[in-house]
C-alpha positions as a printed Julia matrix, in Angstrom:
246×3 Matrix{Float64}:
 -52.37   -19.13    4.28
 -49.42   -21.29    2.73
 -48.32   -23.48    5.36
 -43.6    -23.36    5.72
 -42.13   -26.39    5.05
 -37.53   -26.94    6.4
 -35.92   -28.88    8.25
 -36.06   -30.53   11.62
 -33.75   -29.92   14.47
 -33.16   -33.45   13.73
 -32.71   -34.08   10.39
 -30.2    -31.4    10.48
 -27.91   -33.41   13.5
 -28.38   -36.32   11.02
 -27.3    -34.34    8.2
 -24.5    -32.63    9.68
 -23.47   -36.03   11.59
 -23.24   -38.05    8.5
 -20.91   -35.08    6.37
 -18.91   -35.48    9.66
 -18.39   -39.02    9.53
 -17.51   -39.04    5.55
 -14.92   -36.17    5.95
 -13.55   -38.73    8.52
 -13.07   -41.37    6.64
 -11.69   -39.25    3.71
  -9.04   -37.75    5.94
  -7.9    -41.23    6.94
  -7.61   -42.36    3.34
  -5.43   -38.98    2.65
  -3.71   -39.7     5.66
  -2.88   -43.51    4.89
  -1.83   -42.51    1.23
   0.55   -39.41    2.23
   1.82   -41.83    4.97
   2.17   -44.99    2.41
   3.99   -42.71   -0.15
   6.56   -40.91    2.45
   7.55   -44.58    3.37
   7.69   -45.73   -0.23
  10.09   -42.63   -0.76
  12.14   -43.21    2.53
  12.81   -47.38    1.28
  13.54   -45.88   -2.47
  15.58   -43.31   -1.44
  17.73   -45.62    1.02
  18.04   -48.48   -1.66
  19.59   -45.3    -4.27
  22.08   -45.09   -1.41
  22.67   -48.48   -1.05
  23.17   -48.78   -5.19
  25.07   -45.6    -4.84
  27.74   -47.71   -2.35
  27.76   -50.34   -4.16
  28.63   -48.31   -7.49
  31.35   -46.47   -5.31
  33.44   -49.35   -4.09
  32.97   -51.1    -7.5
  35.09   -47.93   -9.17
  37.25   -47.78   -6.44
  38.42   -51.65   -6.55
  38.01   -51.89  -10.3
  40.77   -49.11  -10.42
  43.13   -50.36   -8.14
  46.78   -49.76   -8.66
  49.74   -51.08   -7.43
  50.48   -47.76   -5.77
  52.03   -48.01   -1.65
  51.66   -44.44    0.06
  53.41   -43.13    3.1
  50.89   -42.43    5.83
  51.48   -39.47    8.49
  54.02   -41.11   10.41
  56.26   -42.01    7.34
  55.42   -45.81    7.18
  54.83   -47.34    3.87
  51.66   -48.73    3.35
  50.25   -51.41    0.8
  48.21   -50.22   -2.07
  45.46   -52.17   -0.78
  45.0    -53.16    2.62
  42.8    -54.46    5.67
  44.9    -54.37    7.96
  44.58   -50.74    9.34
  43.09   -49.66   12.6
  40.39   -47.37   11.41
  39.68   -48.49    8.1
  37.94   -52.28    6.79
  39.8    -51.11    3.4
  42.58   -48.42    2.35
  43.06   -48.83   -1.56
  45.35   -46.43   -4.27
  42.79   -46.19   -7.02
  43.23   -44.27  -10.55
  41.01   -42.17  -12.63
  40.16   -39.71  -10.13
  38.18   -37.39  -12.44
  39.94   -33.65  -12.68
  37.02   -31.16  -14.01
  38.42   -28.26  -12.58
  42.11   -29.04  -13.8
  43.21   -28.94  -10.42
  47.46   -29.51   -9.68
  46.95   -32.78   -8.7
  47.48   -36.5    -9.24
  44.63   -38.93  -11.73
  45.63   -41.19   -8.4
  43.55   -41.28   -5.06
  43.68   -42.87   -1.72
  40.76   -43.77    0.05
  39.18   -45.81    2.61
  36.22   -47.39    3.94
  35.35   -47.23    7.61
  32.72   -48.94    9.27
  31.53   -47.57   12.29
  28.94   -49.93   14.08
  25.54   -48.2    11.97
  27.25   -45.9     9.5
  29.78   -46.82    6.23
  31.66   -44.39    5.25
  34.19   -43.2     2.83
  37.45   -41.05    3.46
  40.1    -39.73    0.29
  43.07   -37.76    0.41
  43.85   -35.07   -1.39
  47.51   -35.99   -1.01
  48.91   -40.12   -1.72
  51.87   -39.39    0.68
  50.58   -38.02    4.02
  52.47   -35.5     5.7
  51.37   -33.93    9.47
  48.49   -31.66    7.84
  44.94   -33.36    7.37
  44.14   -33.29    3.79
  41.19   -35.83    3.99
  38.05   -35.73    2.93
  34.95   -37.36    4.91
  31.72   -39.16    2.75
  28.92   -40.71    4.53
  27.64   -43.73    2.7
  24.98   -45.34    3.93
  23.42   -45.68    7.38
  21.31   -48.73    9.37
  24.75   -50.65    8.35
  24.81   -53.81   11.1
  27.79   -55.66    9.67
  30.25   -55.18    7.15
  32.87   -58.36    6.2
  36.04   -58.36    3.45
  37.65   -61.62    2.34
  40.02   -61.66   -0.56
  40.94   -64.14   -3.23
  44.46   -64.92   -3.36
  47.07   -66.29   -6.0
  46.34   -69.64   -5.14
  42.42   -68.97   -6.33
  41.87   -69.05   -2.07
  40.26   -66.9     0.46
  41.72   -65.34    3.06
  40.11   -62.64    5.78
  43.03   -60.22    5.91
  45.29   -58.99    3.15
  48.52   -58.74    3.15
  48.37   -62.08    4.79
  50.02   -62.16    7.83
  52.72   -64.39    6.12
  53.41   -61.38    3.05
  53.64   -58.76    5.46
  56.23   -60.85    7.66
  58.08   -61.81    4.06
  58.52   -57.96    3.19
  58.85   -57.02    7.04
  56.19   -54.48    7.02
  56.0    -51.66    8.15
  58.86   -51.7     5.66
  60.35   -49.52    2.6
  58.5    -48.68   -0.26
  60.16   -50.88   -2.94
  59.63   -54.02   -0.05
  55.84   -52.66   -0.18
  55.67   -52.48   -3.95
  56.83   -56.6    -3.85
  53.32   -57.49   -2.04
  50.65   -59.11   -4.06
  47.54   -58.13   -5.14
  44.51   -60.04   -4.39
  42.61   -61.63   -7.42
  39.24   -60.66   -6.21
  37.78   -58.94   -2.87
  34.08   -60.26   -1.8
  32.53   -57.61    0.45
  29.25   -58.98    2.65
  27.08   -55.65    3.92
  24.1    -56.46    6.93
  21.75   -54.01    6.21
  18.71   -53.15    8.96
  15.88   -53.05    6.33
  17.76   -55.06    3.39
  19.39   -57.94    5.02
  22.66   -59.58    4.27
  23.85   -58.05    0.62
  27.25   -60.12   -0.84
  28.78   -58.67   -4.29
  32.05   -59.98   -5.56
  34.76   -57.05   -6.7
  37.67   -58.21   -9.04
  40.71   -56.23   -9.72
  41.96   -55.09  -13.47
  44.0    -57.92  -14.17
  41.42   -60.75  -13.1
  37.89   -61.25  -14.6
  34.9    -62.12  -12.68
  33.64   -64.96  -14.78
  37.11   -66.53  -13.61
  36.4    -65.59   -9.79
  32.91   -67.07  -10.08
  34.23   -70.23  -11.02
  36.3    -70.05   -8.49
  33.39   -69.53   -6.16
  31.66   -72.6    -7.95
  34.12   -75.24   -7.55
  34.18   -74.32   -4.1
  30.52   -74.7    -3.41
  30.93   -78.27   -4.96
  31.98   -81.4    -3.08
  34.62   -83.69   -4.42
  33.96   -86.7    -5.87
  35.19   -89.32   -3.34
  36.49   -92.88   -5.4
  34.29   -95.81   -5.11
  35.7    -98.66   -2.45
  37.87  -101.06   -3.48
  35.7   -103.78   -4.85
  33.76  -101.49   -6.83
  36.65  -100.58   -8.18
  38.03  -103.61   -9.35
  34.59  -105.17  -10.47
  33.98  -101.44  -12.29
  37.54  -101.8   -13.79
  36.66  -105.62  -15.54
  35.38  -105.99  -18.73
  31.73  -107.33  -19.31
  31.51  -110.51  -18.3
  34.88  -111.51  -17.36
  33.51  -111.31  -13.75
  31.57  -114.47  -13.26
């Protein structure tokens, strides 16, 4: 009689055990690579957002134009602007793209809003305002913590606010349109973004008519201390020819 040879009760609890325990670790390894790769999609697709913004407000202040509007309530405003209630910036920017061949103007108001975590973008369909809404709402990036304007003046200087308090009182804002029109334009606008995951971001804007290898000199020379003069006997003993000092 041929003697049946299998398994044990135990060697298959071993068996079974041990495919157990390597499916285990295999679904962890799936696990931690779907996981890894939904976060490395989450940081890329936030930093495309953030280049995205940065793109944005570099077409909207590289097309600037000395262009006042008349808001809702029939005031004139300044081309470009901080000083606004709602809005960090309001700017009159050209080459507003037309695909459609739409009756409208090449020209575009918009604005930049910061609202405590979100930036975002409104345009008008209209420059002048009248009592209907015609504006249009963008969200541009979220997780925003701070979000700080200064602008580079005439006299290669930066101020927080623009118009300077001084222009606005000059032209007696709010004001007509041609006393609007006399404002300045700054040379430059540096804009500082606090971002959650990216940390503090500064890029440096200038307008048409000023170039930024000028504003980064600017920039430069003020990052640089002045040379202070030696003291007085230095200077005299520096100012002597060799050896006449004896």
């Amino acid at each position: 009689m041929t003697r049946q040879s299998g398994f044990t009760l135990m060697e298959v609890l071993i068996a079974v055990t041990i495919t157990a325990v390597i499916g285990l670790g295999v679904w962890q390894v799936m696990s931690s690579v779907v996981l890894s790769r939904d976060r490395v999609d989450e940081v890329a697709g936030e930093f495309n957002r953030l280049q995205q913004t940065w793109l944005m407000i570099e077409r909207d202040i590289g097309q600037v134009v000395n262009r006042s509007v008349r808001n809702m309530y029939g005031d004139s405003e300044p081309a470009l602007t901080s000083v606004h209630g709602d809005f960090s910036l309001l700017l009159t920017r050209q080459g507003w793209r037309n695909p459609l061949g739409e009756k409208r103007s090449e020209l575009q108001r918009a604005g930049y809003e910061f609202t405590g975590d979100e930036l975002r973008r409104r345009y008008w369909l209209m420059l002048d305002q009248g009592q209907d809404d015609t504006s249009r709402d963008q969200l541009l990036l979220g997780n925003v913590t701070g979000f700080d304007i200064r602008f580079l003046n005439e006299g290669r200087r930066w101020v927080s606010q623009w118009p300077t308090e001084e222009a606005m009182n000059n032209v007696g804002l709010p004001g007509s349109r041609s006393a609007t029109l006399s404002l300045p334009m700054p040379l430059a606008v540096e804009i500082t973004l606090t971002h959650e995951r990216f940390g503090v971001l500064t890029r440096l804007f200038t307008l048409p008519n000023f170039s930024k290898r000028a504003a980064q000199r600017v920039i430069s020379a003020g990052n640089v201390a002045p040379v202070q003069a030696p003291p007085p006997d230095e200077a005299d003993a520096a100012s002597e020819p060799d050896g006449a000092a004896q």
